[in-house]
GROMACS .gro file of C-alpha atoms in nm:
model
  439
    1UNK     CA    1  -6.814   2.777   0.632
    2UNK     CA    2  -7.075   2.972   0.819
    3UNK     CA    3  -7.192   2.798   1.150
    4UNK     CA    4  -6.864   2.656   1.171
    5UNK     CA    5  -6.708   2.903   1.411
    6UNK     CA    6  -6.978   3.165   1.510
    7UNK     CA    7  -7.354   3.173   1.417
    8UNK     CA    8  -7.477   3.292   1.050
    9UNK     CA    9  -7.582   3.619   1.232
   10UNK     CA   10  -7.182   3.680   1.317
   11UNK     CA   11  -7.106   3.630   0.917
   12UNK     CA   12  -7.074   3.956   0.765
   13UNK     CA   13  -7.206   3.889   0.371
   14UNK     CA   14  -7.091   4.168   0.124
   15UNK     CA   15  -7.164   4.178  -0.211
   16UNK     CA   16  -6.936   4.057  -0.458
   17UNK     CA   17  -7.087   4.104  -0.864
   18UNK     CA   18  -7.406   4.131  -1.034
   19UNK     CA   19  -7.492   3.991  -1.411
   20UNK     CA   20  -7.798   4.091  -1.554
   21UNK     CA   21  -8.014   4.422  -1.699
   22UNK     CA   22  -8.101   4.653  -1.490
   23UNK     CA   23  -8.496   4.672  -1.642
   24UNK     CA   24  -8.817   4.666  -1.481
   25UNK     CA   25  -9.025   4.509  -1.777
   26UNK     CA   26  -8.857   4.131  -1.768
   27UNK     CA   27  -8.877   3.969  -2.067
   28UNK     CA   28  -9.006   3.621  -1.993
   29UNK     CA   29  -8.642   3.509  -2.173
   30UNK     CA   30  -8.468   3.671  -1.928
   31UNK     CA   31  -8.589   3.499  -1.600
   32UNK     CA   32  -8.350   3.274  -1.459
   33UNK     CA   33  -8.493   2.936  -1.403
   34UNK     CA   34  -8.197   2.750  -1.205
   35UNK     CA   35  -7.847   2.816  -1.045
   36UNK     CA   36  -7.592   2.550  -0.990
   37UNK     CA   37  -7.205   2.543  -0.868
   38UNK     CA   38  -7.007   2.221  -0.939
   39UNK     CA   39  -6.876   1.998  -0.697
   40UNK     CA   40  -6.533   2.200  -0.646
   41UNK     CA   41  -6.712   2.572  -0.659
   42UNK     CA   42  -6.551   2.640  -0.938
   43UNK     CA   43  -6.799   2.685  -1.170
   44UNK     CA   44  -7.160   2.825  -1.160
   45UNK     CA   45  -7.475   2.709  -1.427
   46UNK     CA   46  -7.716   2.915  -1.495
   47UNK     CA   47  -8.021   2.818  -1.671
   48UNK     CA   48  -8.312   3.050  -1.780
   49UNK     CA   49  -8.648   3.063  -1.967
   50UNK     CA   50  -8.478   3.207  -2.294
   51UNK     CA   51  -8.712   3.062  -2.619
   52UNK     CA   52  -8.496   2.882  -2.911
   53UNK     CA   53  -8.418   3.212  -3.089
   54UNK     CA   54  -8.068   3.245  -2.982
   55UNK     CA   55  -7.835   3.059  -3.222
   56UNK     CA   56  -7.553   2.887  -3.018
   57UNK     CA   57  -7.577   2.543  -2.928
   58UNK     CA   58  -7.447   2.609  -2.595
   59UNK     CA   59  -7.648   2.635  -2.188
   60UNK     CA   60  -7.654   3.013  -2.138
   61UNK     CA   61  -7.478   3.077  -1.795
   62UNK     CA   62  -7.230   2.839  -1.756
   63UNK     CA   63  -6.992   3.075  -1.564
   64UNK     CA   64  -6.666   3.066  -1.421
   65UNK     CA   65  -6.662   3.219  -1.074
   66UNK     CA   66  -6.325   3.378  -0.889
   67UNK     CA   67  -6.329   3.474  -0.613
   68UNK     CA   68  -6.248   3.894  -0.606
   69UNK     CA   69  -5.967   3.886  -0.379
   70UNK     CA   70  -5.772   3.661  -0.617
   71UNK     CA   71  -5.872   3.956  -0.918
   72UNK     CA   72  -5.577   4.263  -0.968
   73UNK     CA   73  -5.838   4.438  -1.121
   74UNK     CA   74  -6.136   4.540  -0.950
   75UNK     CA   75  -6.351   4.624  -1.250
   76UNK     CA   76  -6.305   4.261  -1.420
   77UNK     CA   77  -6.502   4.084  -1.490
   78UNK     CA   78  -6.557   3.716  -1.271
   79UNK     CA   79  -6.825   3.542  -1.491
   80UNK     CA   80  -6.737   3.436  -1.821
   81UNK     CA   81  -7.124   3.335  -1.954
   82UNK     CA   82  -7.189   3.185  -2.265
   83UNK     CA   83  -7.538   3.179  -2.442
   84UNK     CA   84  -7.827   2.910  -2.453
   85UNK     CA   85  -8.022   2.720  -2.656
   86UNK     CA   86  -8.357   2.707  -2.493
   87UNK     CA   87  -8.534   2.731  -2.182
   88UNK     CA   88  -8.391   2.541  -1.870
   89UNK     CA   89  -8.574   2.378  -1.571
   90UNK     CA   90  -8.277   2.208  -1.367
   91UNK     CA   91  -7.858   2.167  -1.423
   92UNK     CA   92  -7.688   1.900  -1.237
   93UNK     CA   93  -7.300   1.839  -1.272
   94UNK     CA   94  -7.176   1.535  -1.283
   95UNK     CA   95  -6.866   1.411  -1.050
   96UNK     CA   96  -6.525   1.563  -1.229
   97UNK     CA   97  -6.308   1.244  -1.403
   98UNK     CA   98  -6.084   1.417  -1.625
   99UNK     CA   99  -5.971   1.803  -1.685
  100UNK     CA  100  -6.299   1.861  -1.860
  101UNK     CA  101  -6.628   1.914  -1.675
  102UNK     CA  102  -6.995   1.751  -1.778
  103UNK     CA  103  -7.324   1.869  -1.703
  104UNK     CA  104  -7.726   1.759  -1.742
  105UNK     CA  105  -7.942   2.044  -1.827
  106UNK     CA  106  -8.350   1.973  -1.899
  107UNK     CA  107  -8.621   2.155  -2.051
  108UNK     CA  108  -8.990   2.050  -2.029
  109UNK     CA  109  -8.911   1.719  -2.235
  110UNK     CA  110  -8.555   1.699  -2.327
  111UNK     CA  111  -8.215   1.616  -2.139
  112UNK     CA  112  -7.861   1.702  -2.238
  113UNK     CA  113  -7.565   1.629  -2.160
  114UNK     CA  114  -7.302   1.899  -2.227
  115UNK     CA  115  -6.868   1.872  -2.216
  116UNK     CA  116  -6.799   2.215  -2.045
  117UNK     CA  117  -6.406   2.311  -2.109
  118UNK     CA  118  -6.164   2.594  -2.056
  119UNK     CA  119  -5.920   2.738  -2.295
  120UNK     CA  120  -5.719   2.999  -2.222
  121UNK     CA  121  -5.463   2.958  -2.508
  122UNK     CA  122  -5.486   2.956  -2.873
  123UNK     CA  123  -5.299   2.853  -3.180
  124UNK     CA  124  -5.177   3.101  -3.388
  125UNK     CA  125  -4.952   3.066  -3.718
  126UNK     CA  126  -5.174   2.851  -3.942
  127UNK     CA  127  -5.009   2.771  -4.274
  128UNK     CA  128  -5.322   2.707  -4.496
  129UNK     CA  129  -5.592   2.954  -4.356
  130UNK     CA  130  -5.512   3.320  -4.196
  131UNK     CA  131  -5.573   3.402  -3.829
  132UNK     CA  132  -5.950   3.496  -3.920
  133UNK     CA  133  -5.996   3.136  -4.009
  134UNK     CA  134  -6.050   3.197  -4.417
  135UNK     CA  135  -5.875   2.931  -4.576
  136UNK     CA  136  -5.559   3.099  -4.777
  137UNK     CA  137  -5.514   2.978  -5.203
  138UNK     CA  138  -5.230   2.727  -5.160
  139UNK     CA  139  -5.022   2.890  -5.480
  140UNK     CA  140  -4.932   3.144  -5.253
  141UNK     CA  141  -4.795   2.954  -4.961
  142UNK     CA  142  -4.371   2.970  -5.036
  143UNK     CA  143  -4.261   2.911  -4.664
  144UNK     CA  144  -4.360   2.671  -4.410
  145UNK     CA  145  -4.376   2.800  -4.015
  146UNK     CA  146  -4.494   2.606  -3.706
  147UNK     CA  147  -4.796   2.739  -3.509
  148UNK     CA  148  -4.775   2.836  -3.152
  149UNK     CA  149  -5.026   2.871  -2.880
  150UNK     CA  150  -5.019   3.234  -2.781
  151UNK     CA  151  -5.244   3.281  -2.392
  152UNK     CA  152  -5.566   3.443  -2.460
  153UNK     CA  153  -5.869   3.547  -2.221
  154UNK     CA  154  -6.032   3.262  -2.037
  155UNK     CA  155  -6.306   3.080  -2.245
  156UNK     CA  156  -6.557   2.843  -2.115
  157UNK     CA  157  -6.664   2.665  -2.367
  158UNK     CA  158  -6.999   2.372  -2.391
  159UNK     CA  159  -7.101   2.153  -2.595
  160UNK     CA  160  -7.384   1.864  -2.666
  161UNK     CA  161  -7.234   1.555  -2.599
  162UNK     CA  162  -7.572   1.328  -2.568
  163UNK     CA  163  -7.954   1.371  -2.587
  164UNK     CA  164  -8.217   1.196  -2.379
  165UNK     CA  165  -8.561   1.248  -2.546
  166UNK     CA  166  -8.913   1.083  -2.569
  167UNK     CA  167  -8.978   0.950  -2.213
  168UNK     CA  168  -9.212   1.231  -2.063
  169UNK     CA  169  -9.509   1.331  -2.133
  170UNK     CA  170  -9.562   1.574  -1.864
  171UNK     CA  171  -9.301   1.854  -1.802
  172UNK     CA  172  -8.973   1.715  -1.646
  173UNK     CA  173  -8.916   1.888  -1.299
  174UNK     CA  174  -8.630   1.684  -1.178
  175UNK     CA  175  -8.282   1.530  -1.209
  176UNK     CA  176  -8.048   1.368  -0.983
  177UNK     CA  177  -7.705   1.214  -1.062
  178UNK     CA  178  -7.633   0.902  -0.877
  179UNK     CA  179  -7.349   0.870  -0.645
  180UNK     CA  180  -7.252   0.555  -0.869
  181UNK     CA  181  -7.161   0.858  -1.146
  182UNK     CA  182  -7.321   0.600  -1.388
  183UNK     CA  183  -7.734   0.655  -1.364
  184UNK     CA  184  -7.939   0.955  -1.340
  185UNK     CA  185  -8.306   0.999  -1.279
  186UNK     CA  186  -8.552   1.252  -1.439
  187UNK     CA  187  -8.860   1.300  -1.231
  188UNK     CA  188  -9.204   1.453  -1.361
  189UNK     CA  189  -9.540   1.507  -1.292
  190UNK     CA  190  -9.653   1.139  -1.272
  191UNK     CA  191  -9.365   0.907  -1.348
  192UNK     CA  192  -8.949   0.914  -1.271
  193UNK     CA  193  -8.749   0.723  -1.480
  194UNK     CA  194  -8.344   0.609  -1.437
  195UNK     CA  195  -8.154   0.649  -1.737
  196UNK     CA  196  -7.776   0.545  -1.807
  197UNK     CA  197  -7.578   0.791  -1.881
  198UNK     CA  198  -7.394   0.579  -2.182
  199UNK     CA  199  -7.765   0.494  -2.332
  200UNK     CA  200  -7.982   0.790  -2.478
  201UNK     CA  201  -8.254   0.527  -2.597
  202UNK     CA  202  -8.397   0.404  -2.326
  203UNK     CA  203  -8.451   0.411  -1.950
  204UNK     CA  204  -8.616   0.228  -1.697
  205UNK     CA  205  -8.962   0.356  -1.516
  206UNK     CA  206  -8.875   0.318  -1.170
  207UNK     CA  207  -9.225   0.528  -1.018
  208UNK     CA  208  -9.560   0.544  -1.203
  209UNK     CA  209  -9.818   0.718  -0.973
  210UNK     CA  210 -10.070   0.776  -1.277
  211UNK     CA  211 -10.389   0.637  -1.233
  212UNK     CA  212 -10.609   0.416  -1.441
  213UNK     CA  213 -10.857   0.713  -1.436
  214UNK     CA  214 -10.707   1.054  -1.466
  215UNK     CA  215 -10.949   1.180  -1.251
  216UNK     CA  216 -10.881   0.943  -0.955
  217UNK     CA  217 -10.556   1.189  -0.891
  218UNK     CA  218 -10.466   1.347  -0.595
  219UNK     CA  219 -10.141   1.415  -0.588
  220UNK     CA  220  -9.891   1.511  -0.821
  221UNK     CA  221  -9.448   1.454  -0.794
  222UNK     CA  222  -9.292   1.776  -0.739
  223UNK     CA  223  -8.913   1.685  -0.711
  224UNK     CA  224  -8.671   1.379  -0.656
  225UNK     CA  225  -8.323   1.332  -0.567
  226UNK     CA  226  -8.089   1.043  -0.497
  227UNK     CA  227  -7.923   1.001  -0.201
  228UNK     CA  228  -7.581   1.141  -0.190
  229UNK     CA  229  -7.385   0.798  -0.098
  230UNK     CA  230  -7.637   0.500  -0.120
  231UNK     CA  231  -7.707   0.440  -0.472
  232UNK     CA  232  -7.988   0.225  -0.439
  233UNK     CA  233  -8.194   0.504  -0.228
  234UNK     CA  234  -8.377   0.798  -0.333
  235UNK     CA  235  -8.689   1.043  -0.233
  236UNK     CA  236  -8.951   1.261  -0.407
  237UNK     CA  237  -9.176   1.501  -0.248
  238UNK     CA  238  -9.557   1.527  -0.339
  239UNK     CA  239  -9.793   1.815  -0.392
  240UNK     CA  240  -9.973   1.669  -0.061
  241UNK     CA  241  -9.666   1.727   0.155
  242UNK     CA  242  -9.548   1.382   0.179
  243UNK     CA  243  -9.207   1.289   0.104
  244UNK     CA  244  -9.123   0.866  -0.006
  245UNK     CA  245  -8.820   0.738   0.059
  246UNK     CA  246  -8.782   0.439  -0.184
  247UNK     CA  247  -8.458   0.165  -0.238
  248UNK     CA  248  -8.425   0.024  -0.579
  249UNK     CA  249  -8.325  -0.329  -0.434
  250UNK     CA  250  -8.642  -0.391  -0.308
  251UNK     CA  251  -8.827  -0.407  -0.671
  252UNK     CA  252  -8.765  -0.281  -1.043
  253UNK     CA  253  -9.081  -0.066  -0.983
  254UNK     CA  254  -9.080   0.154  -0.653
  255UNK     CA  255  -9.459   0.270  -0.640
  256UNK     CA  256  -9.385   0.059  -0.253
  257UNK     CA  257  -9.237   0.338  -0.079
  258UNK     CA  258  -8.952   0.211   0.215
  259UNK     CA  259  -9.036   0.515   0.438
  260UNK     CA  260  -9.302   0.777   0.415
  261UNK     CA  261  -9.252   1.107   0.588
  262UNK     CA  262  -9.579   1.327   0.650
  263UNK     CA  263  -9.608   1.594   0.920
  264UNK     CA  264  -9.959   1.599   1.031
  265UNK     CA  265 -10.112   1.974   0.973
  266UNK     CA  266 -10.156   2.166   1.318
  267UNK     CA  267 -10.601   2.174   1.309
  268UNK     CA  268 -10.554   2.525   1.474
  269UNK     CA  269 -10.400   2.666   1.104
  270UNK     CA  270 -10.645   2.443   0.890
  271UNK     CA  271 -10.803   2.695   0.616
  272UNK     CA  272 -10.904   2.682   0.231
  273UNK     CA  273 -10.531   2.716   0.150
  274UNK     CA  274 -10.375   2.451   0.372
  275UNK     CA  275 -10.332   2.200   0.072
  276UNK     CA  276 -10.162   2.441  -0.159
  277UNK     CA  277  -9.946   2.587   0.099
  278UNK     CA  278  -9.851   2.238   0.195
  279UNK     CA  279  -9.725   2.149  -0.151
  280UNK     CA  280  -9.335   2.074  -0.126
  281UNK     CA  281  -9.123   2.244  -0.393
  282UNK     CA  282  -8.777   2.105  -0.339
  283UNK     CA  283  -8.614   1.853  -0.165
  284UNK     CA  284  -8.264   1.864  -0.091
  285UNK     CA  285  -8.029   1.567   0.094
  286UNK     CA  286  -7.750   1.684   0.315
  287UNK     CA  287  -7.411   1.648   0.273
  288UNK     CA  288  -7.365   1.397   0.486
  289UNK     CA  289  -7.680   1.186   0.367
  290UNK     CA  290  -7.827   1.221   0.767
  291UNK     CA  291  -8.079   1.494   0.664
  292UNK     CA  292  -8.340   1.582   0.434
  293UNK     CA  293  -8.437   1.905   0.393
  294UNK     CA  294  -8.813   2.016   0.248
  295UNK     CA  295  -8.930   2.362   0.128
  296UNK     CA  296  -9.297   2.412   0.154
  297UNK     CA  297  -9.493   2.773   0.064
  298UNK     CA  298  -9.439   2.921   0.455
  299UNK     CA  299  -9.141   2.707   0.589
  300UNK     CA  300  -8.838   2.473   0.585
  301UNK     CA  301  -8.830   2.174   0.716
  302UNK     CA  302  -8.543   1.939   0.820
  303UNK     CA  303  -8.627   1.569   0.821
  304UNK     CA  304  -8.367   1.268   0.993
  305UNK     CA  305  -8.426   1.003   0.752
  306UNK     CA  306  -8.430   0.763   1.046
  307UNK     CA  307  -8.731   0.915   1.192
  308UNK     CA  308  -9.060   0.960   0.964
  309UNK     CA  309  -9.315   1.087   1.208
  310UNK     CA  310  -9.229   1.472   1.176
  311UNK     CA  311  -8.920   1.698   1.127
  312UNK     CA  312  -8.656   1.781   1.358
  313UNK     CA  313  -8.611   2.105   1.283
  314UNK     CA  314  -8.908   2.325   1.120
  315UNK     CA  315  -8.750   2.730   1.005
  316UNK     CA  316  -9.054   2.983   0.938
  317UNK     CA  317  -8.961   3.152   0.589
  318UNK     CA  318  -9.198   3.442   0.628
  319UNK     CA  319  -9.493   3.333   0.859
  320UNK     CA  320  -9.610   3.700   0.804
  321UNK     CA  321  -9.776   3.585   0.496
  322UNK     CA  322 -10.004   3.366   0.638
  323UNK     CA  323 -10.285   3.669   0.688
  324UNK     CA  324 -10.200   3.786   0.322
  325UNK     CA  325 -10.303   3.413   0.154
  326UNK     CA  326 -10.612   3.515  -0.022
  327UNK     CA  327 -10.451   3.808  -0.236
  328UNK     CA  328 -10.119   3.532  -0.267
  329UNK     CA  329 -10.359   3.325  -0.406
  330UNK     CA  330 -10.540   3.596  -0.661
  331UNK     CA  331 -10.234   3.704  -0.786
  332UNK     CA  332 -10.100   3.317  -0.848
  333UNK     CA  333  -9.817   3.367  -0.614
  334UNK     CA  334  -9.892   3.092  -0.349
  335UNK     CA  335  -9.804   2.869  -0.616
  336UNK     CA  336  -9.435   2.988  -0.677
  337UNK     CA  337  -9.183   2.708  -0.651
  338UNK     CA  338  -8.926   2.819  -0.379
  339UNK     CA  339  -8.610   2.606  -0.366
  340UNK     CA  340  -8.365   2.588  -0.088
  341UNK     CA  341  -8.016   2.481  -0.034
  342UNK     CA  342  -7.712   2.360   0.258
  343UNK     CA  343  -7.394   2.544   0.295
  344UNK     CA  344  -7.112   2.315   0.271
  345UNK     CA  345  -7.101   2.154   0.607
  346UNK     CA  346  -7.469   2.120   0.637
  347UNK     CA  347  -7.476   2.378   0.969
  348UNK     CA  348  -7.676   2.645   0.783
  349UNK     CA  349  -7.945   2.667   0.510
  350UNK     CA  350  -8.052   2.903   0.254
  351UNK     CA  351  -8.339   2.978   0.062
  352UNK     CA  352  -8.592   3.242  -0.113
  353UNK     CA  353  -8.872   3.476  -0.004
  354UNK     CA  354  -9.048   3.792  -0.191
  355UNK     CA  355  -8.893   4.197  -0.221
  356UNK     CA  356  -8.592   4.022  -0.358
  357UNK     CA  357  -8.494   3.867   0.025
  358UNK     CA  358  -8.360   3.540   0.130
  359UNK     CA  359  -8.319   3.381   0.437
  360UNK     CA  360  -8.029   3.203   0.610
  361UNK     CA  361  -8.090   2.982   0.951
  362UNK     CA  362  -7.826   2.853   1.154
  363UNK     CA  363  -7.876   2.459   1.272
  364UNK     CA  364  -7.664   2.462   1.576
  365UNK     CA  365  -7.705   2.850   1.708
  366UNK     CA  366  -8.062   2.848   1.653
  367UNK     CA  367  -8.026   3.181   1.459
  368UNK     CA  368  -8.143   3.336   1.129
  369UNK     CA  369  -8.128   3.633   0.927
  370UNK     CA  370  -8.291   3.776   0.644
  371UNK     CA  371  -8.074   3.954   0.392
  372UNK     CA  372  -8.152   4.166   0.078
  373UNK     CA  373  -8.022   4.080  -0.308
  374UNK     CA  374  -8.057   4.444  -0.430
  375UNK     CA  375  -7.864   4.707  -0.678
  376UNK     CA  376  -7.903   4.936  -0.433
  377UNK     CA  377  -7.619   4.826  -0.241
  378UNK     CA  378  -7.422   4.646  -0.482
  379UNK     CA  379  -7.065   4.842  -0.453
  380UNK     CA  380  -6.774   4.609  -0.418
  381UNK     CA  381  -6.699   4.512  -0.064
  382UNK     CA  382  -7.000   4.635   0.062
  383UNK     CA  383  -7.187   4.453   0.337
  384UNK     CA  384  -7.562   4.349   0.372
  385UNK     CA  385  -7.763   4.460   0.638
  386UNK     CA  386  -8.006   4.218   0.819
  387UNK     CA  387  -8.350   4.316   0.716
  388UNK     CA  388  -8.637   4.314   0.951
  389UNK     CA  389  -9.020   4.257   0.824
  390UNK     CA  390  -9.278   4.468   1.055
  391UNK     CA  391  -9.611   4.236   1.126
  392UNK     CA  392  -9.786   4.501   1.369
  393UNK     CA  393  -9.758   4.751   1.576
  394UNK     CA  394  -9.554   5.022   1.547
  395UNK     CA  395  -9.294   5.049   1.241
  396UNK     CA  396  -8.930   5.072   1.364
  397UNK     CA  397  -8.698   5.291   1.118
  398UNK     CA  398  -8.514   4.968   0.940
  399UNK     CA  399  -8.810   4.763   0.954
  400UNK     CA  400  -9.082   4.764   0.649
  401UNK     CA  401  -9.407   4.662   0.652
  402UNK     CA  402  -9.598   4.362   0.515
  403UNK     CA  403  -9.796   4.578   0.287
  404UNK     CA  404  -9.506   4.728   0.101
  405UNK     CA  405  -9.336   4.445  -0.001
  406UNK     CA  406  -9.339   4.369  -0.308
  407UNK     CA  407  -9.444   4.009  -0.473
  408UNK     CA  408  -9.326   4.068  -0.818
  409UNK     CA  409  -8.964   4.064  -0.686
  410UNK     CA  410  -8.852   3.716  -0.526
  411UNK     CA  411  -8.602   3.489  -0.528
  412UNK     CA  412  -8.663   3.149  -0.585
  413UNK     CA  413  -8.318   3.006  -0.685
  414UNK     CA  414  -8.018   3.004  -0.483
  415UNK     CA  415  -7.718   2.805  -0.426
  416UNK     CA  416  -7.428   2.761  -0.200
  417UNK     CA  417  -7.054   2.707  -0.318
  418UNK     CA  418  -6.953   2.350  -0.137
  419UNK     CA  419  -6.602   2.468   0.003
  420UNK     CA  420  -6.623   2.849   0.086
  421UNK     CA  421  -6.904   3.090   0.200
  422UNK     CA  422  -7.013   3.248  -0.156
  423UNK     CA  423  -7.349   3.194  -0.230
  424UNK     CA  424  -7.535   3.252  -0.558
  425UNK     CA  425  -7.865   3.416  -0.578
  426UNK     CA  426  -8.112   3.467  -0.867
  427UNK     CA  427  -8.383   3.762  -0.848
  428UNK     CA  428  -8.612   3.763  -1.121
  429UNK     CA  429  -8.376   3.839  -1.385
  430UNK     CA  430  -8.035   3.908  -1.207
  431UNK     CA  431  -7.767   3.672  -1.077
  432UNK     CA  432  -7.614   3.818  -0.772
  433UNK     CA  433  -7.270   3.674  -0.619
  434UNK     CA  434  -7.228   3.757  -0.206
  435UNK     CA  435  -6.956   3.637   0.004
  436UNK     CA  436  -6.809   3.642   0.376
  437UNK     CA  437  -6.601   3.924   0.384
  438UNK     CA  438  -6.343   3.744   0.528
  439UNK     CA  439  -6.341   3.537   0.248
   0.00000   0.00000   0.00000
């Protein structure tokens, strides 16, 4: 995985498949909301804003992904989709037991648990109905035959196994499976709760920062997530910057926080916007359960959870922006959520910026690069050129300025398969698939 032999800037990324319209007037429906692979890389989730008006029961995107060497054909297609039911905020797999695969998906107020299987066979040979399904008028059945299973294109198939409903009242932005595969938690606004994932019924409010007066608040829960191997521990970031660490064995109600982790703001960069652009939009645990990592509006931060104070490592996203925070902030884009995500051995991490770029750093080799999810060079095989953002001075030829890019293109989703360098990335509306080329 990348920073495991070289630096990220020694990875050569080349585009792999696209899935979506090409169409500059995106329907609200289309924009994809969250992107997920499953603990083997298998599979990919999608999730999007799509409205209640398409009929099948089923999450839109959940996708199988092969990787194109392993394809004959060059022209098939990898990602087998299947439609939605509403819009999606978050997916979450849960740990593989048997040969089928189970996800959590959310919307604003509901959780469901899907059964996600394959089938790549079929029966054929029915005696009482014909292959179209109709059922056939008995009288004129005069010989038995025993049905077969004939292969048949590979179908990934959902569906609703269990619904959580009725304990939010503010738009659910969270969920987290517990590494004790039994518990999950769904975080909002004000309150998380921890559900079973037997009982649909009930759950248990484990955080309740609502105050008695609703205009006493000053700070709002932006995302929470347990701890990858201690199942008593998890955090959730604020919209003041702060991140609380809290353990479930210390009380039934964890408003106490066990460890608080706060960076205080440099007074040289104080300004009108500070509080906004300090707002955390995702937190993510490492692998190995060592690290944190926090996305605020201008950076990434990487927290030890063994030391509160400040960050150990702090990655600038696109400091160029910080001049440009008064038209961010007319056009409502200082308050995009960008999330951000590890590769699989925690030495790099990835996440989202604006004119449809993302950015990769490199933990050990102190190195980053800034790639481009674009049609433009989206042939098979074909690799992505580092981009370079121009602050000042004088332009060079591959660089482009602050003032062209454009806002209404970014990338706020992405994800990283756990075993091999592919990585998922959503622009607006398209799902783009890259990969090492020596993968």
């Amino acid at each position: 995985v990348a920073g495991a032999g070289g630096g990220c800037n020694d990875v050569q990324w080349c585009f792999s498949q696209v899935k979506g319209a090409i169409d500059d007037d995106v329907a609200e429906a289309d924009i994809i909301s969250t992107v997920e692979f499953n603990h083997s890389g298998e599979l990919l989730a999608t999730g999007d804003k799509g409205g209640p008006c398409q009929p099948a029961p089923v999450p839109r995107g959940v996708q199988r992904v092969q990787a194109p060497s392993r394809a004959t054909n060059p022209s098939s297609d990898y990602l087998k989709s299947l439609e939605i039911e509403e819009k999606i905020n978050k997916i979450r797999w849960l740990p593989q037991k048997n040969a089928a695969q189970f996800l959590l998906s959310t919307n604003d107020k509901t959780i469901k648990l899907w059964k996600i299987s394959e089938r790549d066979k079929r029966p054929e040979g029915y005696n009482l109905k014909e292959e179209d399904g109709r059922y056939r008028d008995p009288n004129t059945v005069t010989t038995l035959r025993v049905p077969v299973f004939r292969p048949m294109d590979l179908m990934v198939e959902a569906s609703p196994r269990r619904v959580f409903a009725n304990a939010h009242t503010y738009h659910i932005n969270s969920i987290s499976v517990n590494s004790d595969c039994e518990t999950y938690l769904s975080a909002d606004d004000l309150r998380i709760n921890l559900w079973n994932l037997e009982i649909t019924d009930r759950s248990f409010n484990i955080v309740d920062i609502k105050p008695t007066n609703m205009e006493e608040l000053t700070e709002v829960i932006t995302a929470a997530e347990f701890h990858p191997n201690q199942c008593n521990t998890f955090v959730y970031s604020s919209s003041k910057g702060t991140i609380r660490l809290c353990d479930m064995r210390a009380s039934a109600l964890c408003d106490q926080h066990s460890k608080m982790f706060e960076e205080p703001e440099d007074p040289n960069n104080r300004s009108f916007f500070s509080e906004i652009i300090s707002s955390i939009s995702d937190v993510k645990f490492s692998h190995s359960g060592r690290y944190m990592m926090t996305r605020d509006y201008l950076s990434v931060k990487i927290w030890d959870l063994n030391m509160e104070t400040r960050p150990v490592e702090t990655y600038q996203v696109h400091e160029y922006l910080r001049s440009k925070l008064c038209s961010l902030y007319e056009n409502d884009c200082i308050f995009d959520k960008f999330e951000c995500c590890w590769n699989g051995n925690d030495s790099v991490v990835m996440t989202g910026s604006y004119n449809n770029f993302f950015r990769m750093f490199d933990r050990g080799y102190r190195q980053d690069v800034t790639l481009e999810a674009s049609r433009e060079n989206s042939k098979p095989r074909s690799v992505l050129k580092p981009r370079k953002v121009c602050t000042g001075g004088k332009r060079k030829k591959d660089e482009i300025s602050v003032d062209s890019l454009d806002f209404n293109k970014k990338i706020l989703h992405t994800a990283w398969h756990p075993l091999d360098n592919i990585i998922a990335v959503a622009t607006t509306n398209n799902l783009y698939i890259f990969q090492d080329k020596l993968n």
